[in-house]
CSV table of C-alpha atoms in Angstrom, one decimal:
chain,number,residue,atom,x,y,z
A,12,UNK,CA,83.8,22.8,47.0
A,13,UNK,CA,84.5,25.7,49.1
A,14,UNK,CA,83.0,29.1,49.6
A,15,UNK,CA,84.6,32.3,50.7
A,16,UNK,CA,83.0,35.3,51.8
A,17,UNK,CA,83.8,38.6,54.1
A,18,UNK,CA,81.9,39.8,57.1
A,19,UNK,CA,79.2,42.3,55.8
A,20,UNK,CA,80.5,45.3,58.7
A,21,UNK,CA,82.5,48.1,56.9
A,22,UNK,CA,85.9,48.4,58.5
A,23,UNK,CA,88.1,51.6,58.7
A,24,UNK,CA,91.3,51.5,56.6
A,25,UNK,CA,94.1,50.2,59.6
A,26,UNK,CA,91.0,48.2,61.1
A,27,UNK,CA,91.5,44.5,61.6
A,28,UNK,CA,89.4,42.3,59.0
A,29,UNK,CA,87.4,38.8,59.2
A,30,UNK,CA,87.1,36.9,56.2
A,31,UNK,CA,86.0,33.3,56.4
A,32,UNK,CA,86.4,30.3,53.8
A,33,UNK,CA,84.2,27.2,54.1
A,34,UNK,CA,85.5,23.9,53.2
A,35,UNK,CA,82.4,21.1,52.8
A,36,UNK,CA,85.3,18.3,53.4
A,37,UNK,CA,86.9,17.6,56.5
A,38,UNK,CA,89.7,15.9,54.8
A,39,UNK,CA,90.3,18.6,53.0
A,40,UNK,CA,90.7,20.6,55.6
A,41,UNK,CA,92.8,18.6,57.4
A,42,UNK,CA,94.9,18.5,54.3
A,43,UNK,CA,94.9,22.1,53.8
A,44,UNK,CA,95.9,22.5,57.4
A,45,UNK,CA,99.0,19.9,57.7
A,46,UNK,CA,100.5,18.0,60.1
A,47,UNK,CA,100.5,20.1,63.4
A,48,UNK,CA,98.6,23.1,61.3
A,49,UNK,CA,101.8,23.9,60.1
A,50,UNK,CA,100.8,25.1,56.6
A,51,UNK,CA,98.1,27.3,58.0
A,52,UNK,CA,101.2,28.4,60.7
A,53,UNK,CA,103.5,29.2,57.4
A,54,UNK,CA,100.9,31.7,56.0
A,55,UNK,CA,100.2,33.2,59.0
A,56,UNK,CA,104.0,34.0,59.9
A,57,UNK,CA,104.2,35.5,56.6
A,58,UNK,CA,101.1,38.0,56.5
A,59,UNK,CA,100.9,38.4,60.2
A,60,UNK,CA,97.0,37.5,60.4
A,61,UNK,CA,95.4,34.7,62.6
A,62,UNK,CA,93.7,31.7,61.0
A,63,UNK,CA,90.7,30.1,62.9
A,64,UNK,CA,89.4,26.5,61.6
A,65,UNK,CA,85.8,26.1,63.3
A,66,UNK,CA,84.1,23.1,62.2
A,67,UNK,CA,85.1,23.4,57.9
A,68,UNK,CA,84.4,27.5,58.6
A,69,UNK,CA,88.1,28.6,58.6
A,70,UNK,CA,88.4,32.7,59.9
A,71,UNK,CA,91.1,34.6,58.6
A,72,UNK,CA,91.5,37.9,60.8
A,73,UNK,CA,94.0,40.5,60.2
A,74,UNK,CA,95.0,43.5,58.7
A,75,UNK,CA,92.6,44.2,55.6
A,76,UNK,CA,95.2,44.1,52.8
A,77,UNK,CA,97.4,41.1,54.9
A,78,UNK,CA,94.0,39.2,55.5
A,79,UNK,CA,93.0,39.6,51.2
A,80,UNK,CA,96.5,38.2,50.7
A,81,UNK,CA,96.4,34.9,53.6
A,82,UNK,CA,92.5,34.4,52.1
A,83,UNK,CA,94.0,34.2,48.4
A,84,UNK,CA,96.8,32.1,49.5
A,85,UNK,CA,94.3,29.5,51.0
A,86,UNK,CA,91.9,29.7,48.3
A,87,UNK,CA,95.3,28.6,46.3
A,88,UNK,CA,95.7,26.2,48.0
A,89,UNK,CA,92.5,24.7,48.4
A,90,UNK,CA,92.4,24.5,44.7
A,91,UNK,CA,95.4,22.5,44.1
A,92,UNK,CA,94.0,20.1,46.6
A,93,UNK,CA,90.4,19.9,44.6
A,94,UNK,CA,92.6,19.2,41.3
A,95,UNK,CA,93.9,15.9,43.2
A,96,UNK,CA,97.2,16.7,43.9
A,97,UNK,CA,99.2,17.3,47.6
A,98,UNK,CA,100.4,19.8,49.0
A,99,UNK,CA,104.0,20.5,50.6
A,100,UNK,CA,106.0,22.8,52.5
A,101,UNK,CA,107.3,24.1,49.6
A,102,UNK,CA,103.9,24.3,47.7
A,103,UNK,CA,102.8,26.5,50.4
A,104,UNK,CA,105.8,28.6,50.3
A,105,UNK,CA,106.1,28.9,46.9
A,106,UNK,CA,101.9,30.1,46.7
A,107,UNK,CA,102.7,32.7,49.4
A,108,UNK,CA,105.3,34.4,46.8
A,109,UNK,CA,103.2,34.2,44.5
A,110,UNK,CA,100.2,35.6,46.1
A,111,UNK,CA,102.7,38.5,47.6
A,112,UNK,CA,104.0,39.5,43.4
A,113,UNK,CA,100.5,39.1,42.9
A,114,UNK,CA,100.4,35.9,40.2
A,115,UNK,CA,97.7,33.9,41.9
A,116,UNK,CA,95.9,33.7,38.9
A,117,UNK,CA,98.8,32.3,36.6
A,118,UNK,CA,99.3,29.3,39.4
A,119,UNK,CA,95.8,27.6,38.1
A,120,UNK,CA,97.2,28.0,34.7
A,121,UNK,CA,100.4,26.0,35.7
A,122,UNK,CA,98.5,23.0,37.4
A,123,UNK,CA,96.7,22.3,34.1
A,124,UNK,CA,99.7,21.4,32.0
A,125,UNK,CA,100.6,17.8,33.0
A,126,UNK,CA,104.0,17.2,30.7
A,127,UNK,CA,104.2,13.7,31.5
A,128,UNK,CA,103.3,10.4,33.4
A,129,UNK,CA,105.9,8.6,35.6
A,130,UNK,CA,106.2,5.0,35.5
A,131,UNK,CA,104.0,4.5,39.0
A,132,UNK,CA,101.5,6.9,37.9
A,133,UNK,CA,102.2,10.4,39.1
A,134,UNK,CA,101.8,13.5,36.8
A,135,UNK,CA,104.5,15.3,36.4
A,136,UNK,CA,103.8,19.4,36.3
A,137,UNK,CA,105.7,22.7,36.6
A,138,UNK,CA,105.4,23.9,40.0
A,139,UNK,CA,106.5,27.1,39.5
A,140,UNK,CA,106.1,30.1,36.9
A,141,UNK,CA,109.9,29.5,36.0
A,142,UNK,CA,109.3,26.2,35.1
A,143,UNK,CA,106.0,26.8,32.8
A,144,UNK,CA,108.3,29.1,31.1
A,145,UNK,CA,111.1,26.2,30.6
A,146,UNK,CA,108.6,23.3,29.3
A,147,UNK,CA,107.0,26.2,27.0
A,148,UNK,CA,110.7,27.1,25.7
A,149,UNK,CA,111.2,23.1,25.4
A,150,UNK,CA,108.3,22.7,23.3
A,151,UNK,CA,108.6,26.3,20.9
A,152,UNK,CA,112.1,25.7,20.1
A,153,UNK,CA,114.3,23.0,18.2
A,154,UNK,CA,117.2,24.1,21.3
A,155,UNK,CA,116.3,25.3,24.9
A,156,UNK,CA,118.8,26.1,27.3
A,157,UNK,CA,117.9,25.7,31.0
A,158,UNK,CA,120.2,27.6,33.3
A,159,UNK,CA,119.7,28.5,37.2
A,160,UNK,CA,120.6,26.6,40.6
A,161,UNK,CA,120.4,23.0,41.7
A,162,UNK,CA,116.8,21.3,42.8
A,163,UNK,CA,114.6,23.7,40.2
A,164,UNK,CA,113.8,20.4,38.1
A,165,UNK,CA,116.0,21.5,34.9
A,166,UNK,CA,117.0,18.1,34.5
A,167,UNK,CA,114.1,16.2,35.5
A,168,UNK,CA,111.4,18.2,33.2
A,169,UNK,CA,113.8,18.1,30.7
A,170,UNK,CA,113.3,13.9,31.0
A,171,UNK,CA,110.3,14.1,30.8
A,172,UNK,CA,109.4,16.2,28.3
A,173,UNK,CA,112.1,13.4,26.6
A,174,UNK,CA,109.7,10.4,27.4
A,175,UNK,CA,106.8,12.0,26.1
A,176,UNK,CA,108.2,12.7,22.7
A,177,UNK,CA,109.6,9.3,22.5
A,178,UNK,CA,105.8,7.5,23.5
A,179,UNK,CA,104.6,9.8,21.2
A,180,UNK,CA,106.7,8.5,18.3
A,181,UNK,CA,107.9,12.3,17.9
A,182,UNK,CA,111.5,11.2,18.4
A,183,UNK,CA,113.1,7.9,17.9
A,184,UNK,CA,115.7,8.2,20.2
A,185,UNK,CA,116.6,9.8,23.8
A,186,UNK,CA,120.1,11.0,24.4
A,187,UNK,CA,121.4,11.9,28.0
A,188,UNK,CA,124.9,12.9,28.5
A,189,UNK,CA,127.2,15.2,30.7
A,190,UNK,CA,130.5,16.1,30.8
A,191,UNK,CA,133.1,13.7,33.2
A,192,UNK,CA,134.4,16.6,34.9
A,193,UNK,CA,136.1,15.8,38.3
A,194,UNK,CA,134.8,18.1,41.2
A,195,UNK,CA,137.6,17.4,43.4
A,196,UNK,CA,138.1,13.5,42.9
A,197,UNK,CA,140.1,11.7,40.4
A,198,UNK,CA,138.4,9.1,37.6
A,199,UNK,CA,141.6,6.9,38.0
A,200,UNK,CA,140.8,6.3,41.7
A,201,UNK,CA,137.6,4.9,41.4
A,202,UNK,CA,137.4,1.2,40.0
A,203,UNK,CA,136.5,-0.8,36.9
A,204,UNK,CA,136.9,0.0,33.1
A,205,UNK,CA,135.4,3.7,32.0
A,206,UNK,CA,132.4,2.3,31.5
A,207,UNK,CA,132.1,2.4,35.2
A,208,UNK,CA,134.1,5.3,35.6
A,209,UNK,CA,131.9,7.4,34.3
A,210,UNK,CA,128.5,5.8,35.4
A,211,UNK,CA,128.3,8.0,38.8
A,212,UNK,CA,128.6,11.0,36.5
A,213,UNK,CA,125.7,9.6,35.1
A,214,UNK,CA,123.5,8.4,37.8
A,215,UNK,CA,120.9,11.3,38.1
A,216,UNK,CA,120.0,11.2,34.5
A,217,UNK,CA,119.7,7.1,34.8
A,218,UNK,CA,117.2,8.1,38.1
A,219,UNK,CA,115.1,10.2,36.2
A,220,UNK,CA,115.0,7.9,33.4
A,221,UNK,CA,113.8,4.9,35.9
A,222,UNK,CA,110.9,7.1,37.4
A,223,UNK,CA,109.7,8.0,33.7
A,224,UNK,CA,110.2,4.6,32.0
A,225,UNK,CA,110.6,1.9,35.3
A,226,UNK,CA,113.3,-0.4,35.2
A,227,UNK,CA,112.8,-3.2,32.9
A,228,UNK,CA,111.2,-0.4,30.1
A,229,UNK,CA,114.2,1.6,30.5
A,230,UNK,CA,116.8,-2.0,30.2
A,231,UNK,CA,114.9,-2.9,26.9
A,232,UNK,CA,115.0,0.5,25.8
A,233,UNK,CA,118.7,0.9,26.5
A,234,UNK,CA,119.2,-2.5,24.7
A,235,UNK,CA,117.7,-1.8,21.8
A,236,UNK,CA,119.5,1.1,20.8
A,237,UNK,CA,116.3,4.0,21.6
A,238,UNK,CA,118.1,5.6,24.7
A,239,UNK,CA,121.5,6.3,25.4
A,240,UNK,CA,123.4,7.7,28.3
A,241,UNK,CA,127.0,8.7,27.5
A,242,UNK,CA,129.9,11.0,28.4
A,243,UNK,CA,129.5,14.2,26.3
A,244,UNK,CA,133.0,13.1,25.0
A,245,UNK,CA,131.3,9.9,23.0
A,246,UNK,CA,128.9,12.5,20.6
A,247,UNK,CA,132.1,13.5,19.0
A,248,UNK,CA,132.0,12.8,15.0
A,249,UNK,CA,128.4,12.1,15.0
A,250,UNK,CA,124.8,13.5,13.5
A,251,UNK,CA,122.1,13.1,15.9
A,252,UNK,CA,118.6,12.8,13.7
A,253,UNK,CA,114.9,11.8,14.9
A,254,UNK,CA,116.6,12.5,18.7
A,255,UNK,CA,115.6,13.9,21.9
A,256,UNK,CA,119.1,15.2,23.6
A,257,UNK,CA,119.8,16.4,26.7
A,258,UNK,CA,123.4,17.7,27.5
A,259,UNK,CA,123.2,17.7,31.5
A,260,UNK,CA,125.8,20.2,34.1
A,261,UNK,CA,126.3,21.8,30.4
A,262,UNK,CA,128.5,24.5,32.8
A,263,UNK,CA,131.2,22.2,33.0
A,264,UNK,CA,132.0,22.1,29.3
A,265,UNK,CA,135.1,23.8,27.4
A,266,UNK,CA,133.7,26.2,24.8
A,267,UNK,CA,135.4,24.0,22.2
A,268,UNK,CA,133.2,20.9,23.9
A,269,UNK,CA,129.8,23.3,23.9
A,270,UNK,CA,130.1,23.8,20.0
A,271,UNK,CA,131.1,20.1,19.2
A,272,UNK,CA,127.9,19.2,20.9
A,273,UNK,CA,125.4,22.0,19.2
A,274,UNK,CA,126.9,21.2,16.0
A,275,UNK,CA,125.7,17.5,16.5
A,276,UNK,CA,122.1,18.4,15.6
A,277,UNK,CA,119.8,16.6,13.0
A,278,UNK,CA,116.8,16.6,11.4
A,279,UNK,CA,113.9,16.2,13.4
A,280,UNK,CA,115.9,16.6,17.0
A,281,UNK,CA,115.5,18.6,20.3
A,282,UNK,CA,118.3,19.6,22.3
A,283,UNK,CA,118.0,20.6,25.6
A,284,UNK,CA,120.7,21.9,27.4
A,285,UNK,CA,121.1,22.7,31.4
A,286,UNK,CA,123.6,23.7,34.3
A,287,UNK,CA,124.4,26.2,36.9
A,288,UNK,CA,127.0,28.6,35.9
A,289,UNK,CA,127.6,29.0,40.1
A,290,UNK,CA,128.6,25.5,40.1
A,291,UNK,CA,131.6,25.4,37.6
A,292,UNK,CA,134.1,23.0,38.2
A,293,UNK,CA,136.4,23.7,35.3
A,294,UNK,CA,139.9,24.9,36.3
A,295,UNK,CA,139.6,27.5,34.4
A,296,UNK,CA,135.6,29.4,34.9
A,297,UNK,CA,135.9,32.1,32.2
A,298,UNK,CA,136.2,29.3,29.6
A,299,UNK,CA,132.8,27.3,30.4
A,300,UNK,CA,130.8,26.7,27.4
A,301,UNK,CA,127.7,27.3,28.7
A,302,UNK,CA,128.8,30.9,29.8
A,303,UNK,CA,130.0,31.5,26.2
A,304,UNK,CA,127.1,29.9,24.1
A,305,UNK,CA,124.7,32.0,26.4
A,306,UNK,CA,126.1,35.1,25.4
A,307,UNK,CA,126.8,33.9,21.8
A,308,UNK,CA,123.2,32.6,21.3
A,309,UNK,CA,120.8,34.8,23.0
A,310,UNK,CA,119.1,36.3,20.0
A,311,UNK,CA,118.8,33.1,17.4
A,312,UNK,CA,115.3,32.1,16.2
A,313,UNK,CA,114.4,28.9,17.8
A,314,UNK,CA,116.6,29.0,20.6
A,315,UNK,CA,115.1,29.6,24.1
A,316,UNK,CA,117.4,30.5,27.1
A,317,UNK,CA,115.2,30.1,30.4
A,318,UNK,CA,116.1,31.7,33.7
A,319,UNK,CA,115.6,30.0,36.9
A,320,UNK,CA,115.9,31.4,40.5
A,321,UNK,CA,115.8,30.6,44.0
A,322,UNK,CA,112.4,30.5,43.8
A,323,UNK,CA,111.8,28.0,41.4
A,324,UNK,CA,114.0,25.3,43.8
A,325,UNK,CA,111.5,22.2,44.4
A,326,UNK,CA,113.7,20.9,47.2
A,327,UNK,CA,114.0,21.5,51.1
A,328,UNK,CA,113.3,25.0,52.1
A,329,UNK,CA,117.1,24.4,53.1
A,330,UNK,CA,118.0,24.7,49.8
A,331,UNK,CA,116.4,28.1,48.6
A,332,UNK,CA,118.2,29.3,51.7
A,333,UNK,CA,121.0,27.8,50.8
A,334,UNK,CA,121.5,29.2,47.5
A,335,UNK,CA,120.4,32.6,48.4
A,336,UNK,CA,123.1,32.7,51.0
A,337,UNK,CA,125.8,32.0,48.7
A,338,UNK,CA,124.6,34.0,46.0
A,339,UNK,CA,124.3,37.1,48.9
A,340,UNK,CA,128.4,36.3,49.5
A,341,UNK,CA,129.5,35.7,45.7
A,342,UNK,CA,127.7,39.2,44.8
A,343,UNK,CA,129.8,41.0,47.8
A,344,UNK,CA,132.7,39.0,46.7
A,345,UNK,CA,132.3,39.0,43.1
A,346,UNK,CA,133.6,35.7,41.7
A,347,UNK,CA,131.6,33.5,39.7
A,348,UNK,CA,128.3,35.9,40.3
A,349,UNK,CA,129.9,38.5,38.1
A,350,UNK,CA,128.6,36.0,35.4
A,351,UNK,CA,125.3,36.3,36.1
A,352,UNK,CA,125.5,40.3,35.4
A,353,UNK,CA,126.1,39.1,31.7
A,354,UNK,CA,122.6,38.3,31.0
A,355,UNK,CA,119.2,39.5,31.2
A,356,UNK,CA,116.6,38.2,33.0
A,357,UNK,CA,114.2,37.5,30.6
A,358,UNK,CA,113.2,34.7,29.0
A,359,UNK,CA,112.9,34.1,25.3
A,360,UNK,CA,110.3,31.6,24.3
């Protein structure tokens, strides 16, 4: 599909290097390129190297060790697009860390583990190494806890990992629920019964749910008792067997509300749990559940606590900026970051 290979003329350490990378498909070129070459334009801001694209023979010229780094990066890249799948801003970003900590190798490993199929057909995969780790814990452990920023797919891979085990008659049921905590706005204001109270607290798990199952599945499903979306408030009193549960924005639970819902586990269940312990909107933030069952937790058999970062966000660049910037102030201020100093940052699959 492609070949790469370096000009035959030693260099002298310092020296600028050639490599070159053929591409026998134009469209694939023009893929691996972008819009206004601006993926090729992203990798060479961030190794300071030029990249040449001559008729499929695409020159990468730079400093020796900048222009081995750009030339894996593109080879990356190219690879993804050979395995069928497109490539975005963040893709390119996200293969440039990579390739700079130098895990190139563990991105092909990533791409191969496709965790399930959405409703219209797409593959849904981890697209970073923090998620591979998070599906892995999901899959190893009877309870996984997910815990890092918004838009690194906690949620969503959590869902699907939910949908498979339910087509695969693993599970009988799928559970969704979050706590109704107010983040500034008050439940009473907003009209109809609690039903529909509480059904914007709920939306992004119904979204996910939709892309997995499409509507009229997920209706059926809904109506026949095999998934439910609640209020972490309607588990209370119950035993959850042959079910798939995800407790959702888990950071905004008392510690009294975080052990009613661990204690709710059956036979043959998976519990997933996920939040952001930036993002608590309790009054009080040294009495979040997730903070406490972290630290309480951490060395059971058969639970996994994965860590996401900055990195692993799937969103606009915007948003790894974002939350670098504010955890940049919270660690000068202290705050809410002092939570994070609690626990390692490892993972235990």
């Amino acid at each position: 599909m492609w070949q790469s290979c370096e000009v035959s003329r030693r260099r002298k350490k310092g020296e600028t290097l050639e490599k070159t990378f053929k591409l026998e498909n134009s469209d694939m070129t023009n893929a691996l390129f972008g819009a206004f070459d601006e993926n090729m334009n992203i990798i060479m801001r961030a190794f300071d190297v030029k990249i040449l694209n001559r008729d499929g023979d695409i020159k990468i010229i730079g400093d020796e060790d900048a222009a081995q780094k750009a030339l894996s990066a593109v080879e990356s890249l190219a690879a993804i697009l050979g395995r069928g799948e497109t490539i975005s801003e963040q893709t390119v970003r996200y293969v440039i860390s990579m390739t700079d900590e130098g895990n190139v190798q563990e991105l092909a490993e990533m791409s191969k583990d496709c965790v399930c199929i959405t409703f219209t057909g797409k593959p849904v995969k981890p697209k970073t190494l923090g998620q591979k780790k998070y599906v892995e814990g999901i899959r190893k452990n009877t309870i996984a806890f997910g815990v890092g920023p918004a838009g690194t797919g906690k949620t969503y891979l959590a869902v699907a990992l939910a949908v498979r085990a339910f087509k695969n008659k693993e599970v009988q049921r799928i559970i969704l629920t979050r706590p109704a905590v107010e983040a500034g706005e008050k439940l009473g204001f907003l009209p109809g019964d609690l039903q529909n109270k509480v059904d914007p607290y709920l939306r992004p798990l119904y979204d996910a749910l939709f892309d997995m199952l499409g509507a009229e599945s997920f209706q059926r499903n809904m109506e026949k008792g095999h998934i439910e979306v609640a209020p972490l408030a309607y588990m209370r009193g119950r035993t959850l067997d042959d079910s798939f549960i995800i407790l959702d924005e888990a950071q905004n639970t008392t510690r009294e509300q975080m052990k009613m819902f661990l204690t709710r586990l059956g036979f043959n269940s998976k519990m997933v749990i996920t939040g952001d312990i930036t993002q608590i909107d309790l009054p009080d933030v040294k009495r979040s559940g997730l903070v406490q069952a972290i630290r309480v937790l951490k060395n059971i058999d058969d639970i996994a606590i994965c860590y996401f970062t900055e990195k692993d966000v799937v969103r606009h660049r915007l948003v790894q900026d974002i939350v670098r910037a504010y955890e940049k102030i919270e660690t000068k201020l202290g705050g809410q970051s002092k939570t994070r100093k609690i626990f390692p940052r490892t993972d235990k699959t």
